[in-house]
Coordinates of C-alpha atoms in Angstrom, one line a residue:
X1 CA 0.0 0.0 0.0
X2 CA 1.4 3.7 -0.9
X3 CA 2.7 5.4 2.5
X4 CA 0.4 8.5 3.3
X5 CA 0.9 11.8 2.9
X6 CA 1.3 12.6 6.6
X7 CA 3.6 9.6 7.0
X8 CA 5.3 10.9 4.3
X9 CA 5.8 14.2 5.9
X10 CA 7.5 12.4 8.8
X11 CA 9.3 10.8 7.0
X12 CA 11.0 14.0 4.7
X13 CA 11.0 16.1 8.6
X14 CA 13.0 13.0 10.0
X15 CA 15.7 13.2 6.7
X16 CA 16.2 17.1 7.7
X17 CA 16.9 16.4 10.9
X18 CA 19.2 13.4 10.4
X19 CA 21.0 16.4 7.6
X20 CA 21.2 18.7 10.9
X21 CA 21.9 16.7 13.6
X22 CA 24.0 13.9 11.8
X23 CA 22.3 10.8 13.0
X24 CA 24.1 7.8 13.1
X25 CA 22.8 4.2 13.9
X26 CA 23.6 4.4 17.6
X27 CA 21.6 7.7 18.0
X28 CA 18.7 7.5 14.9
X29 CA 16.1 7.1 18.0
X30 CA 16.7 10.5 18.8
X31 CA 15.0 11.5 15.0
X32 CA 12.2 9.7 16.3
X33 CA 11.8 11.1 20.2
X34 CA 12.1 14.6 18.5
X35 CA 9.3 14.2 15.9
X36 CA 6.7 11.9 17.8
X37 CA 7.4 12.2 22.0
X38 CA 5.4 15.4 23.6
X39 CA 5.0 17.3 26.8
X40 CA 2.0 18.5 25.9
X41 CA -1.7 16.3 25.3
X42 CA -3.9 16.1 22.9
X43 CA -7.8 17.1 24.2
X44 CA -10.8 16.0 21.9
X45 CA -12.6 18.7 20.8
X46 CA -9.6 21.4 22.1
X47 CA -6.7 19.7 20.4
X48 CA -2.8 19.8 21.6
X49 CA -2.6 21.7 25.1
X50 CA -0.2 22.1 27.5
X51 CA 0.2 19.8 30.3
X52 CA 3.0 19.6 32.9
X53 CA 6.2 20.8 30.5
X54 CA 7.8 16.5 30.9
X55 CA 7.4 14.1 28.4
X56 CA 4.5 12.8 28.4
X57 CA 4.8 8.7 28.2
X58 CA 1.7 7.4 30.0
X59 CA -2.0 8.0 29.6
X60 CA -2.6 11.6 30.7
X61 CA -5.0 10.3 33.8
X62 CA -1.9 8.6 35.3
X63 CA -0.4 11.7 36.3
X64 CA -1.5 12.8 39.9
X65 CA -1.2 14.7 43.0
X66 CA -1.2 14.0 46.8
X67 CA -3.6 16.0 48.7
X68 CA -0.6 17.5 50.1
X69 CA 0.2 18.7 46.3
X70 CA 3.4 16.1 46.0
X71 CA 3.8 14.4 42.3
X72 CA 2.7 10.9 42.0
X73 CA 5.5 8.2 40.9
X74 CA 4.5 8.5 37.4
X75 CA 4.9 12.3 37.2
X76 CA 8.0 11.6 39.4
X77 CA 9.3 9.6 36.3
X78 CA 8.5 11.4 33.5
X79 CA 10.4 14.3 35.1
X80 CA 13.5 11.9 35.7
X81 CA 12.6 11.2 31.8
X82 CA 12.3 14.4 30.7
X83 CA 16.0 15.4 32.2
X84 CA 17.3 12.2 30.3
X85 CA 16.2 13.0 27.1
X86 CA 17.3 16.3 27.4
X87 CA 20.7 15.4 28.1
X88 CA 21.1 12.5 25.1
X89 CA 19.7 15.1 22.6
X90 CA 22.4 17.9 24.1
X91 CA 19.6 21.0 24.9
X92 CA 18.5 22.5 28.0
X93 CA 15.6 20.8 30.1
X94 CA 14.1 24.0 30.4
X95 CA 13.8 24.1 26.9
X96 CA 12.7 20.5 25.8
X97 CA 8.9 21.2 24.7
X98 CA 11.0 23.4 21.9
X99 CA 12.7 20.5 20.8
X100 CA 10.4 17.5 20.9
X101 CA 7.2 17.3 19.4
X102 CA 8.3 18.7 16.2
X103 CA 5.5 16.4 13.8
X104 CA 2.6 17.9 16.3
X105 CA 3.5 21.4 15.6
X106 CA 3.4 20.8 11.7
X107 CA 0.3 23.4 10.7
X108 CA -0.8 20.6 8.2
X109 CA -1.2 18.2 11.2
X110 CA -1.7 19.6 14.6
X111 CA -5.5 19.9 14.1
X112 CA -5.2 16.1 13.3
X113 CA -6.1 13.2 15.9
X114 CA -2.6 12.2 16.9
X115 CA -3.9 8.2 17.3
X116 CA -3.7 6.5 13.8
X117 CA -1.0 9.4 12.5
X118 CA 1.3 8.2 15.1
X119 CA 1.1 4.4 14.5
X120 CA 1.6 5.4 10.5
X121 CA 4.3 7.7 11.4
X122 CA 6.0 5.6 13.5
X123 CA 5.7 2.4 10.8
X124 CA 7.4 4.5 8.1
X125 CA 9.6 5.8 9.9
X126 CA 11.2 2.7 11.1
X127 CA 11.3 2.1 7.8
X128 CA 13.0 5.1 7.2
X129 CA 15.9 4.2 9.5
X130 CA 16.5 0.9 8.3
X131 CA 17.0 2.3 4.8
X132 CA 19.1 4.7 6.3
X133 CA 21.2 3.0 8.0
X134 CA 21.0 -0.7 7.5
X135 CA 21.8 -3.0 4.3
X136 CA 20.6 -1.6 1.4
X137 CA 20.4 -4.8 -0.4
X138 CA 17.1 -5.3 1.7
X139 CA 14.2 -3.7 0.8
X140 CA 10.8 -2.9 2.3
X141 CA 6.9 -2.6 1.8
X142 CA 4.8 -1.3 4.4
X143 CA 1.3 -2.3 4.9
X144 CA 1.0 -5.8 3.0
X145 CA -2.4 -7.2 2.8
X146 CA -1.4 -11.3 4.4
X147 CA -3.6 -13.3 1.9
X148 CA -1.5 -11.3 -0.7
X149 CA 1.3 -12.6 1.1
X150 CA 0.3 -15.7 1.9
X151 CA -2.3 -16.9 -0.6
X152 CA -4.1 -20.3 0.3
X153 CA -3.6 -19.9 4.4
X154 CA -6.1 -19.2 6.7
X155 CA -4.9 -16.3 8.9
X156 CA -6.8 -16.0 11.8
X157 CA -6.6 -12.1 13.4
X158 CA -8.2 -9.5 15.3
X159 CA -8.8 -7.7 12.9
X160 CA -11.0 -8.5 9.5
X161 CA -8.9 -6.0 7.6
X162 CA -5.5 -6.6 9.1
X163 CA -2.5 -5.7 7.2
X164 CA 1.8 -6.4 7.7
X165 CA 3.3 -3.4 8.9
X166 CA 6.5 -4.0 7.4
X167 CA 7.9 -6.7 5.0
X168 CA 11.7 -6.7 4.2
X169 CA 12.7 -8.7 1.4
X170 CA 16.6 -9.4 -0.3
X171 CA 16.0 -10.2 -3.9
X172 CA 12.9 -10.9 -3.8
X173 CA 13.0 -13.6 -0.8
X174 CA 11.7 -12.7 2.5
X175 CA 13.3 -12.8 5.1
X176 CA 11.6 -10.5 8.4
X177 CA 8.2 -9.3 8.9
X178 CA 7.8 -6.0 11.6
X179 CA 5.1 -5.2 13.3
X180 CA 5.3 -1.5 14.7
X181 CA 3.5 0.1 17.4
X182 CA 3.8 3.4 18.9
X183 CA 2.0 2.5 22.0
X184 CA 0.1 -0.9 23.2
X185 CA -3.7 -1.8 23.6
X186 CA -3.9 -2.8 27.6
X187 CA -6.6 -5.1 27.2
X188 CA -4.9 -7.0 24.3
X189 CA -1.3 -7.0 22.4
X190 CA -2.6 -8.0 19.3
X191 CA 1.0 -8.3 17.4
X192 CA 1.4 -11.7 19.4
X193 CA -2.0 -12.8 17.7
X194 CA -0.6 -11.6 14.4
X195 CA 3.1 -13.1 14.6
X196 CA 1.4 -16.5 15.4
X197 CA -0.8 -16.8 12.4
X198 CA 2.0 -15.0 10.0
X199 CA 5.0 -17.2 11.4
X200 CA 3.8 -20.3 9.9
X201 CA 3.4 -19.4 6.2
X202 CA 6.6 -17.1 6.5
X203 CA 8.7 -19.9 7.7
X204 CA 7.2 -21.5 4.8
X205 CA 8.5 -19.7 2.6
X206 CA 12.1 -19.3 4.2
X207 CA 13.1 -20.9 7.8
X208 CA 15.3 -17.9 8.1
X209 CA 12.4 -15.5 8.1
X210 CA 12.5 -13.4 11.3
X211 CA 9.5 -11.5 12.9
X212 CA 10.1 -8.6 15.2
X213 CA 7.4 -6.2 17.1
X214 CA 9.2 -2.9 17.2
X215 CA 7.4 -0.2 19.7
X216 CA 7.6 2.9 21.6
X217 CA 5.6 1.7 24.8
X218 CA 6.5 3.1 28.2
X219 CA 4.7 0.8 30.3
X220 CA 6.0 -2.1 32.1
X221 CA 3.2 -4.6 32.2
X222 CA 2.5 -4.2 28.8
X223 CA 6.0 -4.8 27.7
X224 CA 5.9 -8.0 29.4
X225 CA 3.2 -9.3 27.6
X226 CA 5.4 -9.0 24.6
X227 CA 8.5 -9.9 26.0
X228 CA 7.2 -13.3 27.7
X229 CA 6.4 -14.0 23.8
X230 CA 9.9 -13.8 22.7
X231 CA 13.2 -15.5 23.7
X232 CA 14.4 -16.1 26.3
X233 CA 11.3 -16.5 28.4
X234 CA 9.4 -18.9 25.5
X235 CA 11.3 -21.2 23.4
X236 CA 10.5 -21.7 19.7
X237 CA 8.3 -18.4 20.1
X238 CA 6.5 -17.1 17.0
X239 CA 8.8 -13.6 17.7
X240 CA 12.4 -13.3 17.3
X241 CA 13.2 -10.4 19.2
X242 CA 11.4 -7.0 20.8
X243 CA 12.8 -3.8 20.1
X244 CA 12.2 -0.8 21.7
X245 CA 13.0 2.3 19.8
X246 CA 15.1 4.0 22.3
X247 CA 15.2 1.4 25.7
X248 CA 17.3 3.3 26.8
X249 CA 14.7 5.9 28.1
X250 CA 13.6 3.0 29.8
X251 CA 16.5 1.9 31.7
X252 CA 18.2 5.1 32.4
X253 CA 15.2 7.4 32.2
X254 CA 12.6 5.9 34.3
X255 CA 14.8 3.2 35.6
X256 CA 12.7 0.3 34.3
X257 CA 15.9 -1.6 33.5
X258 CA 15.2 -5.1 35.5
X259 CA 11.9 -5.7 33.6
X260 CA 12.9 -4.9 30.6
X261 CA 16.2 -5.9 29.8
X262 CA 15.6 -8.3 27.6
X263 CA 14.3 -5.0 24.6
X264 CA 16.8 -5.0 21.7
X265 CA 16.9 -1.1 20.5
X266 CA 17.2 0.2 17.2
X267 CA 20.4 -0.1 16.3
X268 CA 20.4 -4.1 17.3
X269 CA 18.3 -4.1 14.5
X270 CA 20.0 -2.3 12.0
X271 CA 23.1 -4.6 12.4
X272 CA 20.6 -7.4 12.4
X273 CA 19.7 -6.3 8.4
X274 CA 23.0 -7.5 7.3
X275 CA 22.5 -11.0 8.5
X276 CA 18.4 -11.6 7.2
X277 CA 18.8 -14.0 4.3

């Protein structure tokens, strides 16, 4: 399926940046905090507003006060966050709403709903990096009908309409489908569904064939439920891997580290293009 306009625009906004700032493999997240992380929230009916000037990586409603005014644990991390991300992207913490959220301030899309331009955004530009910076003798598709894929199976999903986020092919074999997701469902993690009806007919086609979730999710329990999907907690799991676009905001920002140490980052997977065959 052709990428969207406003993916597009992501995309060309990420290739400026990466011209600015010279993004390499080991920092290409920070493309990605700059354009799609916020510290302000998005109100239906009012649109982006301010909020409490930190990165805002939960579900607005998580962030509380005592009765005594004190932040909650949640607005206690995003302001440990806030001061990591400000040092990894070299500008001052009291000026990171200037230098994050720089899709959301586009004129052509602030007025949007930020839900389904984020997941599209975030799909392409995965993509994006992985062109960028990985082997270029792989090449991608984004949004791949399955039966189109896989004619003859039976795929069983969620959704009646689902589609492959990303397929990566090297001359014309596959070898990895990517799921990508900005932010998980709580009450299901439906690329686990996906990766065990695509897995199958993929390995079908070529043992090698790896299958990755790559996501921007913040919160713990929710990681899990990917993470006890992949190695090392189930053998012979339907995933290969879980990568976090920046885990690193994770371990060192709100000091997740112990549950989720088992998150590959981004540029894991970039070295990992050279060896899909």
């Amino acid at each position: 399926m052709a990428r969207s306009a406003n993916a597009q625009t992501a995309v060309d906004l990420y290739a400026q940046l990466c011209q600015t700032h010279g993004f390499t493999a080991a920092n290409a997240w920070h493309g990605i905090a700059r354009l799609l992380l916020a510290t302000n929230v998005w109100r239906e009916g009012i649109g982006w507003t301010e909020f409490h000037n930190f990165v805002v990586y939960r579900e607005r409603n998580d962030y509380k006060t005592t009765k005594g005014g004190k932040p909650n644990k949640a607005m206690q991390r995003a302001e440990a966050l806030t001061l990591y991300l400000a040092s990894q992207l070299g500008v001052p913490r009291t000026e990171i709403s200037n230098h994050i959220g720089l899709y959301w301030k586009l004129p052509q899309i602030s007025h949007q709903q930020p839900h389904n331009l984020l997941g599209h955004a975030f799909r392409s530009l995965i993509v994006t990096v992985l062109e960028t910076f990985g082997d270029p003798g792989v090449k991608y598709q984004e949004e791949v009908a399955p039966h189109a894929l896989f004619p003859g199976y039976d795929l069983i999903t969620r959704s009646t309409n689902a589609k492959i986020d990303i397929v990566a092919r090297r001359n014309g074999v596959l070898v990895a489908l990517l799921s990508a997701r900005w932010r998980l469902r709580h009450d299901r993690i439906d690329l686990v569904d996906e990766a065990r009806a695509y897995a199958p007919p993929a390995r079908n086609q070529n043992q090698h064939c790896k299958l990755y979730p790559v996501i921007g999710e913040f919160d713990p329990k929710r990681l899990l439920k990917v993470l006890t999907n992949c190695p090392p907690a189930m053998k012979n799991a339907a995933l290969s891997e879980a990568i976090h676009f920046a885990p690193q905001l994770l371990w060192e920002g709100i000091e997740l580290n112990g549950q989720t140490s088992d998150l590959r980052d981004l540029e894991w997977l970039i070295g990992e293009t050279y060896n899909w065959h």
